[in-house]
XYZ file of C-alpha atoms in Angstrom:
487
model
C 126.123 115.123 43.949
C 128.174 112.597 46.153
C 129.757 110.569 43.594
C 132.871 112.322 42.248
C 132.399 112.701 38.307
C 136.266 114.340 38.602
C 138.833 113.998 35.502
C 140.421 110.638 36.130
C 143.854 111.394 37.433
C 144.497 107.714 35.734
C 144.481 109.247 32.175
C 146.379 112.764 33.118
C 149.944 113.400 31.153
C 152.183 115.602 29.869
C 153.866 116.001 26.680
C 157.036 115.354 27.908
C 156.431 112.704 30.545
C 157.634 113.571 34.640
C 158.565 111.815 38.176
C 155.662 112.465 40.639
C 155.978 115.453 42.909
C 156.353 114.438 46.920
C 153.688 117.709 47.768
C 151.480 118.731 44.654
C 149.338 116.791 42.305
C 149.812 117.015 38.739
C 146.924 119.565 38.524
C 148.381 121.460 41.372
C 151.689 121.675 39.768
C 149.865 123.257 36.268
C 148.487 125.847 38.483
C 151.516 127.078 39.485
C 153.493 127.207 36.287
C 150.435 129.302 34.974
C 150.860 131.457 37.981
C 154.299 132.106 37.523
C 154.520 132.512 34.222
C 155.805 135.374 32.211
C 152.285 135.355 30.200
C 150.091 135.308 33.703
C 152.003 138.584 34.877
C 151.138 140.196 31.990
C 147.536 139.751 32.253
C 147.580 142.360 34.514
C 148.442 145.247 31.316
C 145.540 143.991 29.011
C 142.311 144.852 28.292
C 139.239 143.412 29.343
C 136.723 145.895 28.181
C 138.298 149.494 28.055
C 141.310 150.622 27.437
C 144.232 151.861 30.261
C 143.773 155.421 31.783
C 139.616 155.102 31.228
C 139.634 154.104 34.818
C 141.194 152.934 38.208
C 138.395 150.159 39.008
C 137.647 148.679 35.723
C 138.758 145.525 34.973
C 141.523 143.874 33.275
C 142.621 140.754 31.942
C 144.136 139.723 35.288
C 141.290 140.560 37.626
C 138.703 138.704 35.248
C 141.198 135.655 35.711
C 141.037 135.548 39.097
C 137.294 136.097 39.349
C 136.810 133.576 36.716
C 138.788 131.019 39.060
C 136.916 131.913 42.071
C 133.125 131.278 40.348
C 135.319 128.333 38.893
C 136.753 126.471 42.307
C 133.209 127.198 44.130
C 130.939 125.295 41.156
C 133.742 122.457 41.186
C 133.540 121.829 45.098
C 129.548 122.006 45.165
C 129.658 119.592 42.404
C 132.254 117.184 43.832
C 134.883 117.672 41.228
C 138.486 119.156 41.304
C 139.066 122.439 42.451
C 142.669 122.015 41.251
C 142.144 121.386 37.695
C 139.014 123.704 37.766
C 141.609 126.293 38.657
C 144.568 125.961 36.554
C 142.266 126.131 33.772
C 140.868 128.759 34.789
C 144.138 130.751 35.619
C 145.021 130.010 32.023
C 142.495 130.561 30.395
C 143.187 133.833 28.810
C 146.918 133.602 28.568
C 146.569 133.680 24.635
C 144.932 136.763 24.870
C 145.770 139.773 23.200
C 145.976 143.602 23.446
C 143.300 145.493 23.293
C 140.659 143.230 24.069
C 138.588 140.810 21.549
C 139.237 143.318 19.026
C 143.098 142.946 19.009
C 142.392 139.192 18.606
C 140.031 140.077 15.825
C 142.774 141.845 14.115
C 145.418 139.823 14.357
C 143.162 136.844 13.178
C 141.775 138.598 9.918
C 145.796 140.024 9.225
C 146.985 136.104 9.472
C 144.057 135.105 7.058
C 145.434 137.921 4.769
C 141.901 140.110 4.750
C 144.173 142.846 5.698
C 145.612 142.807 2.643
C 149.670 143.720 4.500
C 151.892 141.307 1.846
C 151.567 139.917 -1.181
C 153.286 136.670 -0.572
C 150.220 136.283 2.107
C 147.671 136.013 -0.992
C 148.297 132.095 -1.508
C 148.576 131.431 2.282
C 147.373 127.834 3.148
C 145.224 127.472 5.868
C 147.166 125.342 7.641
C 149.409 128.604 8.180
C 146.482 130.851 8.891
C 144.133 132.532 12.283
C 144.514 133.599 15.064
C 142.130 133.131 17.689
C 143.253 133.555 21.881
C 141.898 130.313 23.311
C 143.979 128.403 20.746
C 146.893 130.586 20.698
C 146.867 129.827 24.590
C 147.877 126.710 23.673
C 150.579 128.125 21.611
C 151.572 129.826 24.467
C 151.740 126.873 27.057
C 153.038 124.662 24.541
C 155.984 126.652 23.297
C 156.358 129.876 23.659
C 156.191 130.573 27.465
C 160.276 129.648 27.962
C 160.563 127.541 31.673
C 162.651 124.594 30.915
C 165.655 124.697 28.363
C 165.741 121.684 27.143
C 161.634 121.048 26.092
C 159.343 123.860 24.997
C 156.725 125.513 27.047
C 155.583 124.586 30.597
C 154.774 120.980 29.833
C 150.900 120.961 31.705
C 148.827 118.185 32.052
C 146.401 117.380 28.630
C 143.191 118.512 30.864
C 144.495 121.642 31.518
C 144.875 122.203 28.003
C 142.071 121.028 26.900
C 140.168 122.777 29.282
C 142.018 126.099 27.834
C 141.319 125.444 24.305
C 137.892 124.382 24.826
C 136.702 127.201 27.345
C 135.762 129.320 24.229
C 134.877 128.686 20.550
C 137.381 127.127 18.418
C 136.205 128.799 15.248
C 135.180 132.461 13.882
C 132.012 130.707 12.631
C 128.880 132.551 13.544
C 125.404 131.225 13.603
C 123.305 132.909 10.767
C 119.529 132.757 12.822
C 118.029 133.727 9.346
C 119.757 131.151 7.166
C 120.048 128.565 9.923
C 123.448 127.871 9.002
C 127.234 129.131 9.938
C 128.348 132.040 8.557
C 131.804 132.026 7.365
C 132.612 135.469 8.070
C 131.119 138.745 9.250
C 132.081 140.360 6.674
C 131.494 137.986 4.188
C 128.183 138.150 1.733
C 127.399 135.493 -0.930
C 131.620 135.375 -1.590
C 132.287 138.971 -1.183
C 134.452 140.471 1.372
C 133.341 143.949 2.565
C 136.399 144.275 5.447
C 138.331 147.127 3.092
C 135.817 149.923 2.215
C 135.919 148.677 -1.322
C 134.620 145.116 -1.288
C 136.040 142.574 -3.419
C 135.953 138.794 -4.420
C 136.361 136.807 -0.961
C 139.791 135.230 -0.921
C 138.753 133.014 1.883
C 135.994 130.234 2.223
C 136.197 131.251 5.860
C 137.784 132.438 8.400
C 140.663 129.525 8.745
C 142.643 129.165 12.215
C 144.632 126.071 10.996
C 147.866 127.095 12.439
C 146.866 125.983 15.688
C 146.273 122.407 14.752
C 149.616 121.031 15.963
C 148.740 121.277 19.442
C 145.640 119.428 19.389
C 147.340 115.980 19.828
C 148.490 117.894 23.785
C 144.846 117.851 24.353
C 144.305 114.552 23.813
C 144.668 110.522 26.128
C 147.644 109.358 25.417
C 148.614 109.111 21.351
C 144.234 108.361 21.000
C 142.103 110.344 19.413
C 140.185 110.685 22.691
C 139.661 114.275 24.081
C 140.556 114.429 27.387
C 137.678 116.363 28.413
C 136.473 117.284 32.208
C 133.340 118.418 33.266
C 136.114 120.954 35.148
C 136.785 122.692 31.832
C 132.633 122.906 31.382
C 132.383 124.719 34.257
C 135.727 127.459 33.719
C 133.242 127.967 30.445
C 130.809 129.232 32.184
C 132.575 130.871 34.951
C 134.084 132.689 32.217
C 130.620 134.018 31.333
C 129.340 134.899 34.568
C 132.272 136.762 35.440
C 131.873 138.541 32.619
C 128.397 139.453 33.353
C 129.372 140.829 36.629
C 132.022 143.149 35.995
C 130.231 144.408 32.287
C 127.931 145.270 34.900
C 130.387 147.186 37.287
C 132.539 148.507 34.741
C 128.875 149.708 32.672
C 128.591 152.073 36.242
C 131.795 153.419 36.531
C 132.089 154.738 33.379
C 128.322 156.282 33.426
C 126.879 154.346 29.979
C 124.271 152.694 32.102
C 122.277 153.850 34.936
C 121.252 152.099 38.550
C 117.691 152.272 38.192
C 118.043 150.750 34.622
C 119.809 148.105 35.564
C 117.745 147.001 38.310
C 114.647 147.562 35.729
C 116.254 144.952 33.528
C 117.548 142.596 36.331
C 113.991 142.609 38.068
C 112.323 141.824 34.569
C 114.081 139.305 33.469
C 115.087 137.191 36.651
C 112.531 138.042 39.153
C 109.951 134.733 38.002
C 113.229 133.151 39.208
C 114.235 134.805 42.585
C 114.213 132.926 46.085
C 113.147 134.416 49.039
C 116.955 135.027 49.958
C 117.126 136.589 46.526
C 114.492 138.675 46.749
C 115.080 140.337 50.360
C 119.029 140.733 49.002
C 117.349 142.426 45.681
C 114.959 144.099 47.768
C 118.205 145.959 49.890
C 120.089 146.870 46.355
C 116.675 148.145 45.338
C 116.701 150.922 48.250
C 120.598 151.778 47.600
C 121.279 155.165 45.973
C 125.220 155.544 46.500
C 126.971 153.842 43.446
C 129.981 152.540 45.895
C 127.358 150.699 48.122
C 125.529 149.283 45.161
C 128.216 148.188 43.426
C 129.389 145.261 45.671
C 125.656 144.455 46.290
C 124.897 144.023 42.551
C 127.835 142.176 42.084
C 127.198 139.863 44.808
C 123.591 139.023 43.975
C 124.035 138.605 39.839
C 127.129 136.395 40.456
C 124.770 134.775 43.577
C 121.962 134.188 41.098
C 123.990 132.643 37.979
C 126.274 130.559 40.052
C 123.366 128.817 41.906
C 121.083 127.908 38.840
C 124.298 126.628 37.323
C 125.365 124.686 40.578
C 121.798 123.373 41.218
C 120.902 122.371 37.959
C 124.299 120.773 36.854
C 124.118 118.860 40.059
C 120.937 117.465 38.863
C 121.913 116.365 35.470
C 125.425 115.347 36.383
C 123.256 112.495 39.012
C 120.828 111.597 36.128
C 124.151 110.735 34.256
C 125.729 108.594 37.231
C 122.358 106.794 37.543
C 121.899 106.340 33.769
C 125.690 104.371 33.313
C 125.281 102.833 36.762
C 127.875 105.062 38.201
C 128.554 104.405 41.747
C 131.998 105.104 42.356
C 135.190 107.100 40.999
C 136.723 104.250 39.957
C 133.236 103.571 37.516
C 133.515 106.838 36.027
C 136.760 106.345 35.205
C 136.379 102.747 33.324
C 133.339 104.119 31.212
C 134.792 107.451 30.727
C 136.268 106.760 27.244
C 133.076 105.614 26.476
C 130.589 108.204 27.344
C 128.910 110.991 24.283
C 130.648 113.742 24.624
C 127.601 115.943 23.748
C 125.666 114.009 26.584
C 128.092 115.264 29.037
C 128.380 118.470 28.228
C 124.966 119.687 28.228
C 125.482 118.387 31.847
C 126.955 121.638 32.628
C 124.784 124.141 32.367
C 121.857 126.421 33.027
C 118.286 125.111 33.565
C 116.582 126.104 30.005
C 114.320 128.665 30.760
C 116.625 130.672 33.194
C 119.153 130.070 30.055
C 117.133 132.187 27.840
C 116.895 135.175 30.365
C 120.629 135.354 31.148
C 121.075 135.210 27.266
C 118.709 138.059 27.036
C 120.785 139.959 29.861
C 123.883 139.444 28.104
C 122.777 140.800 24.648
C 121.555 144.006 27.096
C 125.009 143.915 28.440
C 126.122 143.767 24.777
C 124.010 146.387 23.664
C 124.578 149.093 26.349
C 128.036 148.412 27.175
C 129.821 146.886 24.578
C 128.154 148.459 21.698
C 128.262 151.569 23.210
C 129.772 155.111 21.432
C 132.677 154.722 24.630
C 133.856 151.025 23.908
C 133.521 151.398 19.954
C 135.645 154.366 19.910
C 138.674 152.784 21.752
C 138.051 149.399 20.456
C 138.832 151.014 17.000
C 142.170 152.633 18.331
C 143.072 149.151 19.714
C 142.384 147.883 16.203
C 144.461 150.981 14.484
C 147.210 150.131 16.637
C 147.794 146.650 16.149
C 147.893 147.132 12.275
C 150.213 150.084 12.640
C 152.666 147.840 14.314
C 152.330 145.164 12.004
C 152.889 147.189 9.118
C 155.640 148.827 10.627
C 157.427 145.642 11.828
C 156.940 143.701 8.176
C 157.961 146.991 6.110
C 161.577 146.957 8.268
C 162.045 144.202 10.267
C 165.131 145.123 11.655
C 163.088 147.066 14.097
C 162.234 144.281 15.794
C 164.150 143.217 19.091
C 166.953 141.123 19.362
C 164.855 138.304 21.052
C 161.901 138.590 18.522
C 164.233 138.609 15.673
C 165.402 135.236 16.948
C 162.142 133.470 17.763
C 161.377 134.422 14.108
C 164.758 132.703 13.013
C 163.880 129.372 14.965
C 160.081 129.645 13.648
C 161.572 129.583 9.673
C 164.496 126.939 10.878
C 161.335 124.584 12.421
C 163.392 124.581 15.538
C 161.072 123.702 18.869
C 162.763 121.788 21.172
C 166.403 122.452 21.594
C 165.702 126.069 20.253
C 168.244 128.420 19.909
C 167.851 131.296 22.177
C 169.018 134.635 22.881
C 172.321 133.935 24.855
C 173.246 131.468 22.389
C 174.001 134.001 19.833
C 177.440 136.441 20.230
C 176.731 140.337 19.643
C 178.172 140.062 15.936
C 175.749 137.387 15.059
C 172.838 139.094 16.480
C 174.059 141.871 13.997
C 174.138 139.547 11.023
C 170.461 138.499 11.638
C 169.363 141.899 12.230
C 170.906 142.781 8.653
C 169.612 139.872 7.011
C 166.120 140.342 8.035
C 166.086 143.384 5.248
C 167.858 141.657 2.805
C 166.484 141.064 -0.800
C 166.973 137.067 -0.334
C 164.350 137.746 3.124
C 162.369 139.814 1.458
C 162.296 137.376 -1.754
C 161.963 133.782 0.680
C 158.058 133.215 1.053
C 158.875 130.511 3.472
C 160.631 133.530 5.539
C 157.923 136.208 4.803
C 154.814 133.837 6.393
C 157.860 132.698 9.223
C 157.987 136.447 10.184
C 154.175 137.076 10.204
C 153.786 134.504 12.556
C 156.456 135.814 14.632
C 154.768 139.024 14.770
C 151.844 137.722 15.777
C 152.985 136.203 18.572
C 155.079 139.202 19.719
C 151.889 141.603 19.607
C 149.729 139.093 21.232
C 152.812 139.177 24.178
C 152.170 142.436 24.349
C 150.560 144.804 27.057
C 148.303 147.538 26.065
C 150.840 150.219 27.334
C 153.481 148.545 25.454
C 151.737 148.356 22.157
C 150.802 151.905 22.913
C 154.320 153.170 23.171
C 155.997 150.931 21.036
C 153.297 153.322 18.236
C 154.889 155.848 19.534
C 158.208 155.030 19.273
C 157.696 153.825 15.746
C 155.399 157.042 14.480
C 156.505 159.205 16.825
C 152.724 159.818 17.719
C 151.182 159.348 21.071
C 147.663 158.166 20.663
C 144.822 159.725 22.115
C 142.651 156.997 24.254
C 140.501 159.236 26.028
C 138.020 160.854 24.347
């Protein structure tokens, strides 16, 4: 692919609009803030898969980033796009995550649609107040909670960054239902009732709402249009996403002894072989004949990220030429005058696997699934994760006032509205810190709905900030209980 199908630099801006940097391009300049941001370093203390103190080598949040970006800048160069953009998104692309893994997101997301049942006042939420879900809260996170400039919110990036953010996962809990056909509000949702609490009752929820996040869609947009400012960069951090994934369920399936070697070459070889080069078979051919688990690791890491990465490369090359022929693209400058104009379905299936070899890597992630994340090890910490996160909410909304002095103000400017110009901690003198802290438990708090859902919100953003040792001994400092997470 010679043409460059890049993100037109032409329709690239920032909330708050900025002079030009003399060294960096704008996409440069996003990758940066991510990777000084408060939120990247913190990537480093969450889960990916299991929990802290399973193991020294499995991954976490942080490594996944970086592998992500990797897969992520080598697909953009073989397919003449930006490696710049391709990496800031890909840098940022889990900063909305949570403790704990997809199961801390899970909980906070059902809490903030009320399924947990914590408050009353949460009954008659509207769903313009509810969800939670990390992709979108990533935005949340960029766009104003992440504090790098005083006087505007957030770290101001570029609308393909964020888009590419938001977009790199699903922006709903909606599930596809292969026996109706359809979406499935909820999973645990049946004909209207909800069976999350052991006793089910009457679904107060049509679905699973993440409304609260629609503010920050007009950051992802061209200019004040209703045009997404989409990239075939952000496609590709997508699926980088899901081949690092592969790779590492893969590694961190060995070191913690739920799957075996020869298994997993029984599944690879089964699967993928129909598909295998002659450089792919000798290179499966030398894993084949390794026994030691440190030699085979790096080899079976190599050759599944190897294998993914080139069908995606090869065949998105292909389809991202038939596009450039089909709109008589011969030139940046082309792509950039029809770009407002082109389907956006058409150009995302341009990114992608080729079909068949689609279906098999499906098939090897729902083995993945199966083995790894289904397994007795990951269930049983997942579920402490979950237990944790609801013990701190609880905690935090039955006596706020054990909140910190910083969370107890971002909760303040939440219920004042306040986002630019916020007030923030060194704004307020020790005796007014006091009078918020002592207000927080008062009966006209406790009474103010308005405050209630300000303070939920509040809380889920604090947790969500949160490392897994943190969340971990903040329980314990609340309970006085250290949890058990091996085991």
């Amino acid at each position: 692919m010679k043409i460059s199908l890049a993100a037109p630099l032409q329709y690239a801006h920032r909330q708050l609009s900025e002079s030009l940097h003399e060294y960096r391009t704008e996409f440069e300049r996003d990758r940066d803030r991510i990777l000084y941001s408060k939120a990247f370093r913190r990537l480093s203390g969450k889960t990916q898969i299991f929990l802290p103190l399973s193991h020294d080598h499995v991954r976490n949040r942080l490594t996944h980033t970086l592998e992500v970006s990797q897969i992520a800048k080598v697909t953009a160069k073989n397919l003449n796009l930006n490696g710049d953009l391709a990496e800031a998104i890909a840098l940022g692309h889990d900063l909305g995550h949570t403790p704990f893994g997809h199961v801390g997101e899970r909980a906070l997301n059902l809490i903030s649609n009320n399924c947990a049942e914590l408050h009353p006042y949460f009954e008659v939420l509207d769903p313009s107040k509810k969800g939670f879900k990390h992709n979108l809260h990533g935005l949340r996170v960029i766009c104003h909670l992440e504090k790098a400039y005083r006087l505007q919110p957030g770290m101001n990036l570029t609308n393909f960054t964020l888009w590419g953010i938001k977009n790199h996962s699903k922006l709903s809990w909606d599930k596809y239902d292969p026996e109706s056909g359809k979406l499935s509000a909820c999973e645990y949702n049946q004909n209207g009732t909800c069976y999350f609490q052991l006793r089910p009752k009457p679904c107060i929820n049509n679905r699973l709402y993440v409304g609260f996040y629609d503010k920050y869609n007009q950051f992802t947009r061209i200019d004040q249009s209703k045009n997404e400012a989409w990239s075939f960069e952000g496609f590709i951090v997508a699926f980088a996403d899901e081949i690092a994934q592969r790779h590492h369920d893969v590694e961190d399936g060995l070191f913690m002894k739920i799957i075996s070697i020869e298994e997993l070459k029984d599944r690879i070889r089964d699967l993928f072989k129909k598909y295998f080069d002659d450089e792919d078979k000798a290179n499966f051919y030398k894993l084949s004949r390794e026994k030691d688990q440190g030699y085979f690791l790096p080899l079976i890491s190599r050759f599944i990220v190897n294998l993914l990465n080139k069908n995606l490369i090869n065949y998105s090359s292909e389809q991202l030429s038939k596009l450039a022929q089909l709109h008589s693209i011969s030139s940046s400058e082309d792509f950039c005058n029809i770009y407002n104009q082109l389907n956006y379905s058409e150009t995302k299936s341009c990114i992608a696997f080729e079909e068949e070899f689609d279906i098999s890597q499906k098939e090897f992630q729902k083995f993945l699934k199966n083995r790894i994340l289904n397994s007795y090890e990951v269930q049983r910490m997942d579920g402490r994760g979950t237990y944790i996160i609801r013990k701190l909410l609880k905690a935090y909304l039955t006596n706020p006032s054990q909140l910190s002095d910083p969370t107890l103000v971002a909760i303040e400017n939440i219920y004042r509205g306040r986002t630019t110009g916020r007030k923030a901690i060194y704004d307020y003198k020790e005796p007014e810190l006091g009078s918020l802290r002592n207000e927080v438990n008062s009966l006209s708090k406790k009474s103010d709905k308005a405050f209630q859902i300000s303070l939920l919100r509040g809380l889920c953003d604090h947790i969500a900030g949160m490392t897994d040792n943190f969340a971990i001994a903040e329980y314990k400092r609340l309970y006085g209980i250290d949890p058990v997470l091996i085991g």
